[in-house]
Coordinates of C-alpha atoms in Angstrom, one line a residue:
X1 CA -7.5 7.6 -6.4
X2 CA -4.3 8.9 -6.0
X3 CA -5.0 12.4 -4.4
X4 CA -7.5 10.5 -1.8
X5 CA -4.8 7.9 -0.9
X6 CA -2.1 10.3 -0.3
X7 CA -3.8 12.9 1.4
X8 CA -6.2 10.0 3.5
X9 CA -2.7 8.7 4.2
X10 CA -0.7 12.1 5.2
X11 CA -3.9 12.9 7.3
X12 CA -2.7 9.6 9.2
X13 CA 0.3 10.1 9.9
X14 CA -0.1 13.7 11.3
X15 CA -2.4 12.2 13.9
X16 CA 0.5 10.8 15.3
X17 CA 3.0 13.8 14.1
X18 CA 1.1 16.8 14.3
X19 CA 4.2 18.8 12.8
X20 CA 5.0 16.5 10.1
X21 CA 6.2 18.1 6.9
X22 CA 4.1 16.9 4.3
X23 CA 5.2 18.3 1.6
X24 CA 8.8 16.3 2.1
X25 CA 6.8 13.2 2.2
X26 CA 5.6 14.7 -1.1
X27 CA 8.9 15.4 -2.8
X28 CA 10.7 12.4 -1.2
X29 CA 7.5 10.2 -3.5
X30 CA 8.8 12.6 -6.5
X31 CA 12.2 12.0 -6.5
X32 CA 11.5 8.1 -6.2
X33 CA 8.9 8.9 -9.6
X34 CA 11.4 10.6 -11.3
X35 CA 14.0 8.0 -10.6
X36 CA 12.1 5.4 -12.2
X37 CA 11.4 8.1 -15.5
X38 CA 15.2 7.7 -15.7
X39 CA 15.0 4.0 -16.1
X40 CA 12.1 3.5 -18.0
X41 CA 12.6 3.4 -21.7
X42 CA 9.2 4.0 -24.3
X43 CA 7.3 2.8 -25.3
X44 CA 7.4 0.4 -22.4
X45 CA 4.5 -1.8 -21.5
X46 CA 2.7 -1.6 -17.8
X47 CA 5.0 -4.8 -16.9
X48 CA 8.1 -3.4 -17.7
X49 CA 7.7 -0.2 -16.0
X50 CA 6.5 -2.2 -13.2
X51 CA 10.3 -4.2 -13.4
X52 CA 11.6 -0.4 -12.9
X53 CA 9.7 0.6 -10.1
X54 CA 10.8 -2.8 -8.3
X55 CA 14.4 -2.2 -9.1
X56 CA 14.0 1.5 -7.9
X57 CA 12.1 0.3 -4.7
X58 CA 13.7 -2.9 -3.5
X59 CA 17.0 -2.8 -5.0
X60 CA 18.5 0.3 -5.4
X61 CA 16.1 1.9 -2.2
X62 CA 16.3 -1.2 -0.1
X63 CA 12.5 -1.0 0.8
X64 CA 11.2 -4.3 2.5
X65 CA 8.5 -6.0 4.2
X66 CA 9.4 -5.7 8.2
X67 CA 8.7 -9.5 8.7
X68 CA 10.7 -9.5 12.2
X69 CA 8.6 -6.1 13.7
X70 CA 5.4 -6.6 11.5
X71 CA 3.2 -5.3 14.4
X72 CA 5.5 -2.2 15.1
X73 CA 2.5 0.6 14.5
X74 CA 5.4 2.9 12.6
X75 CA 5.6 0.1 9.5
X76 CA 1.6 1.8 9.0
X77 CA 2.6 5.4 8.3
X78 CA 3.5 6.2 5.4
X79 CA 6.6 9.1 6.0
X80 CA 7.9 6.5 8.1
X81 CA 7.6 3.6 5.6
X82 CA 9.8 6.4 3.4
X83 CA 12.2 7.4 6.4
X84 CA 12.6 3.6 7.6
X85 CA 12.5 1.7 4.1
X86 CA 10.1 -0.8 5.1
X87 CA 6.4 -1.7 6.5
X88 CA 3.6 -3.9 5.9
X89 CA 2.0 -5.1 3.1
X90 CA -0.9 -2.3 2.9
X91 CA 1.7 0.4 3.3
X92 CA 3.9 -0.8 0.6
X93 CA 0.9 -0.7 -2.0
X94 CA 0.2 2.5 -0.6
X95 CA 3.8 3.8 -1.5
X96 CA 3.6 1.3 -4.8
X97 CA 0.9 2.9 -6.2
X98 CA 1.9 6.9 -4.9
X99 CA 4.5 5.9 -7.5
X100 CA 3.0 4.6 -10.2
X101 CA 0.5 7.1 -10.4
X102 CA 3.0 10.0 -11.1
X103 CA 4.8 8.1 -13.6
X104 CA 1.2 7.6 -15.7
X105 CA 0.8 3.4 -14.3
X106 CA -3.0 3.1 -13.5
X107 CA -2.8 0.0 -11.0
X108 CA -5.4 -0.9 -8.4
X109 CA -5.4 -2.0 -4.6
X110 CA -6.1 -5.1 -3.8
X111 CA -7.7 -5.7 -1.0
X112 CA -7.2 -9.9 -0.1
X113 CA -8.5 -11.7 3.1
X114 CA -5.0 -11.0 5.2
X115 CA -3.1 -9.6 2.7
X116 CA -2.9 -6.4 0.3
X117 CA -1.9 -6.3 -3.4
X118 CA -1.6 -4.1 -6.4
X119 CA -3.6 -5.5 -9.5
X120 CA -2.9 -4.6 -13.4
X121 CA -5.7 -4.6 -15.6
X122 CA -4.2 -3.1 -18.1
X123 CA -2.9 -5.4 -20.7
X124 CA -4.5 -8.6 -22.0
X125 CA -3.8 -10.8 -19.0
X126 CA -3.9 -9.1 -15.2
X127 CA -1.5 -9.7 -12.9
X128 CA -0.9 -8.9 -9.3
X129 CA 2.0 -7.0 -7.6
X130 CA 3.4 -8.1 -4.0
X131 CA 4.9 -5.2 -2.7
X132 CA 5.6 -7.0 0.6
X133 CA 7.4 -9.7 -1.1
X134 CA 10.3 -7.5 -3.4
X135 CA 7.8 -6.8 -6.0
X136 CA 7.3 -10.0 -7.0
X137 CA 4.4 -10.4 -10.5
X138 CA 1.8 -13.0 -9.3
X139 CA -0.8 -14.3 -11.9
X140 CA -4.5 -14.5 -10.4
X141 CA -3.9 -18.8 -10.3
X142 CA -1.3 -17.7 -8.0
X143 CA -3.1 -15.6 -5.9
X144 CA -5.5 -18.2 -5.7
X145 CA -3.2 -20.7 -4.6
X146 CA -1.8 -18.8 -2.0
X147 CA -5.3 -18.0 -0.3
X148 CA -6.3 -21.9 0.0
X149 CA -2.8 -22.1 1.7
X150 CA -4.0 -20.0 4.3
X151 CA -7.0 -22.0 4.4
X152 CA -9.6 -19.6 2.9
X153 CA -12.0 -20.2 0.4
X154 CA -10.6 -17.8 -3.0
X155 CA -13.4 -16.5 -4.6
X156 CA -12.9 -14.1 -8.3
X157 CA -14.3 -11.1 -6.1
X158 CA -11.0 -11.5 -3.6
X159 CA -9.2 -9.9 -7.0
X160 CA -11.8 -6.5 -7.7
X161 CA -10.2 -3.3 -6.7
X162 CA -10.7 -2.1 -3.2
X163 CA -12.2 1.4 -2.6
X164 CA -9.2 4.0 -1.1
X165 CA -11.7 4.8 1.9
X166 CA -11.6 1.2 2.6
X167 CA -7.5 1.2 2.4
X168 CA -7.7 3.9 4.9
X169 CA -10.3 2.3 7.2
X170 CA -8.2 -0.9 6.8
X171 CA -5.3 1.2 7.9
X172 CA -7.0 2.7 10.9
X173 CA -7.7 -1.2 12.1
X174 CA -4.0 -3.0 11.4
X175 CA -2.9 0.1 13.7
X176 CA -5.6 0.0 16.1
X177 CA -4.8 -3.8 16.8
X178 CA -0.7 -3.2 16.5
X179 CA -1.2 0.0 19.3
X180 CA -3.3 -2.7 21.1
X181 CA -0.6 -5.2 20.9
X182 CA 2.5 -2.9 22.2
X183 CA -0.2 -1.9 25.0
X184 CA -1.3 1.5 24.0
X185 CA -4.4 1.2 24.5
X186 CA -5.2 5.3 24.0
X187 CA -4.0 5.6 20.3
X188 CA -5.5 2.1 19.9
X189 CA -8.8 3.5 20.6
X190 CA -8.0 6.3 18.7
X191 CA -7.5 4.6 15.3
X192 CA -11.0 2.5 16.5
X193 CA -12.5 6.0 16.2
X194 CA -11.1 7.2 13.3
X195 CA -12.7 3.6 11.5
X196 CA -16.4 4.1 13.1
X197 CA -15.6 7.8 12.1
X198 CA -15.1 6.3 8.1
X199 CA -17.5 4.2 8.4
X200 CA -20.5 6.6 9.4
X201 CA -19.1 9.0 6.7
X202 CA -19.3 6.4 3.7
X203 CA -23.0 5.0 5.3
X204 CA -24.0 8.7 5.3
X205 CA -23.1 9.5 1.5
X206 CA -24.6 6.0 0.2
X207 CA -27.8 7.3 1.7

């Protein structure tokens, strides 16, 4: 998962920034890892850890959902999520769980109806992650309760783990539709592309 994500996610960004240093995307995601190593104190359960990557994130880093320029296409990328301090819900769990990963958390996108997660199976009782919202631990009732307020239906498969290609095709769409909405309608079809291009890959290697 993690090697898909990032790469799937540099790979973005250097569509838009052909001469983008990777590899200081790379190191800045280290440095934030080994930060949280610092902090964390063993043996330390997958809750715990998770209380030191939101201290490390949102309090000490000052990392944020960008409420008043959600649609601003730079909030999808993830080197400017790390320059900037802030994005969108999908790009925070995308930076979320870069972290984790190198500090040994196995956590797992979740992909809701209008919204994006990080779930923990891991102990006894799962619980979900809002990266947009500070970090804050949300049990699956929760979750549950907040999809009915945006008048869905919540159904138990809204909570399985969502495939990395479909992060990056979901991606691809929020900045297809935020290009569209600041009227750049060539890098909107771009990113159009690029999910018809994910698309026909995935139908290609089901088959």
């Amino acid at each position: 998962l993690n090697y898909e994500l990032e790469s799937g996610s540099l790979m973005i960004a250097r569509t838009v920034r052909p001469h983008l240093d990777t590899g200081a995307c790379c190191e800045a995601l280290d440095q934030i890892a080994q930060r949280c190593r610092e902090l964390i104190i063993e043996p330390s359960s997958t809750r715990a850890k998770c209380r030191v990557i939101n201290r490390i994130l949102y309090h000490e880093m000052g990392f944020h959902g960008n409420v008043e320029h959600y649609t601003d296409p730079d909030n999808s990328f993830i080197d400017q999520v790390l320059e900037r301090r802030r994005g969108i819900p999908l790009s925070l769990c995308t930076l979320y769980l870069l972290i984790a990963h190198r500090i040994g958390l196995e956590l797992e996108p979740i992909g809701l109806p209008g919204h994006f997660m990080i779930g923990c199976f891991a102990e006894e009782r799962p619980f979900f992650i809002d990266a947009f919202d500070g970090g804050i631990f949300r049990s699956p009732e929760e979750i549950f309760v907040f999809l009915r307020s945006q008048d869905l239906s919540p159904q138990l498969s809204d909570l399985a783990p969502t495939p990395v290609r479909e992060m990056l095709c979901r991606s691809c769409r929020n900045l297809a539709n935020h290009y569209q909405t600041s009227g750049a309608t060539k890098e909107s079809k771009m990113f159009d592309g690029f999910v018809t291009d994910f698309e026909a890959i995935y139908a290609k290697n089901m088959t």
